[in-house]
Tab-separated table of C-alpha atoms in Angstrom:
chain	number	residue	atom	x	y	z
A	136	MET	CA	-133.336	27.171	-202.281
A	137	SER	CA	-133.063	31.226	-201.684
A	138	LEU	CA	-133.206	33.648	-204.522
A	139	GLY	CA	-129.597	34.922	-204.285
A	140	ARG	CA	-128.376	30.803	-204.195
A	141	PHE	CA	-131.182	30.441	-207.602
A	142	LEU	CA	-129.496	33.136	-208.909
A	143	LEU	CA	-125.777	32.019	-208.178
A	144	VAL	CA	-126.430	28.901	-209.759
A	145	THR	CA	-127.829	30.060	-212.874
A	146	SER	CA	-125.435	32.678	-213.574
A	147	THR	CA	-122.877	30.339	-213.234
A	148	THR	CA	-124.158	27.789	-215.401
A	149	ALA	CA	-124.942	30.845	-217.998
A	150	PHE	CA	-121.597	31.730	-217.649
A	151	VAL	CA	-120.419	28.249	-218.601
A	152	GLY	CA	-122.718	27.614	-221.153
A	153	TYR	CA	-121.688	30.910	-222.719
A	154	ALA	CA	-117.994	30.075	-222.482
A	155	ALA	CA	-117.582	26.683	-224.211
A	156	TYR	CA	-120.218	27.705	-226.751
A	157	SER	CA	-118.311	31.308	-227.271
A	158	VAL	CA	-114.567	28.844	-227.673
A	159	TYR	CA	-116.152	27.051	-229.944
A	160	LYS	CA	-117.346	29.571	-232.480
A	161	ALA	CA	-114.602	31.915	-232.129
A	162	GLY	CA	-112.063	29.619	-232.597
A	163	GLY	CA	-109.412	31.075	-230.208
A	164	VAL	CA	-109.250	32.491	-226.590
A	165	ARG	CA	-108.923	35.710	-226.811
A	166	PRO	CA	-111.980	36.536	-228.323
A	167	ALA	CA	-114.038	33.787	-226.509
A	168	ILE	CA	-113.163	35.448	-223.390
A	169	ALA	CA	-114.523	38.155	-224.522
A	170	ASN	CA	-117.688	36.959	-225.656
A	171	VAL	CA	-118.541	35.463	-222.226
A	172	VAL	CA	-117.448	38.562	-220.663
A	173	LYS	CA	-120.276	40.603	-222.769
A	174	SER	CA	-122.026	37.796	-222.123
A	175	SER	CA	-122.183	37.617	-218.352
A	176	VAL	CA	-122.674	41.232	-218.160
A	177	LYS	CA	-125.843	40.713	-220.063
A	178	ALA	CA	-126.980	38.084	-217.674
A	179	GLY	CA	-125.896	40.195	-214.534
A	180	ASN	CA	-127.929	42.874	-215.336
A	181	TRP	CA	-130.948	40.649	-216.341
A	182	ALA	CA	-130.618	38.825	-213.205
A	183	SER	CA	-130.231	42.240	-211.674
A	184	LYS	CA	-133.281	44.412	-212.668
A	185	LYS	CA	-135.653	40.616	-212.072
A	186	TYR	CA	-134.604	40.406	-208.457
A	187	SER	CA	-135.113	44.029	-208.406
A	188	CYS	CA	-138.472	44.125	-209.707
A	189	ALA	CA	-139.267	40.734	-207.288
A	190	LYS	CA	-138.022	42.595	-204.170
A	191	ASN	CA	-140.151	45.674	-204.517
A	192	GLU	CA	-142.723	43.480	-205.472
A	193	VAL	CA	-143.021	42.200	-201.871
A	194	THR	CA	-141.541	45.315	-199.827
A	195	ARG	CA	-144.827	46.826	-201.326
A	196	MET	CA	-146.703	43.580	-200.032
A	197	VAL	CA	-146.096	43.416	-196.834
A	198	ASP	CA	-147.043	47.603	-196.671
A	199	GLU	CA	-150.176	46.701	-197.841
A	200	ALA	CA	-150.291	44.253	-195.076
A	201	LYS	CA	-149.159	46.140	-192.019
A	202	THR	CA	-151.597	48.857	-193.285
A	203	GLU	CA	-154.172	46.337	-193.086
A	204	ILE	CA	-153.421	44.941	-189.650
A	205	ALA	CA	-153.221	48.829	-188.094
A	206	SER	CA	-156.636	49.611	-189.873
A	207	GLY	CA	-158.103	46.403	-188.178
A	208	GLY	CA	-158.538	44.075	-190.946
A	209	GLU	CA	-158.144	40.667	-191.016
A	210	VAL	CA	-155.404	38.946	-192.177
């Protein structure tokens, strides 16, 4: 499973869960939608930060490997 698909599945699951919980707690549709939107934005921001950190780490490892190969080191 790719990272993009994983993020999509988890975001969708979180969205549906927040939606159901919000409708249950809010007692109305409009407040529930507002809570879902807020929660979705928070979840999206969190996922974006995690993806960015992982991408930076992989890029760093690739650069290190290329440097090692260029210097004649063994892989």
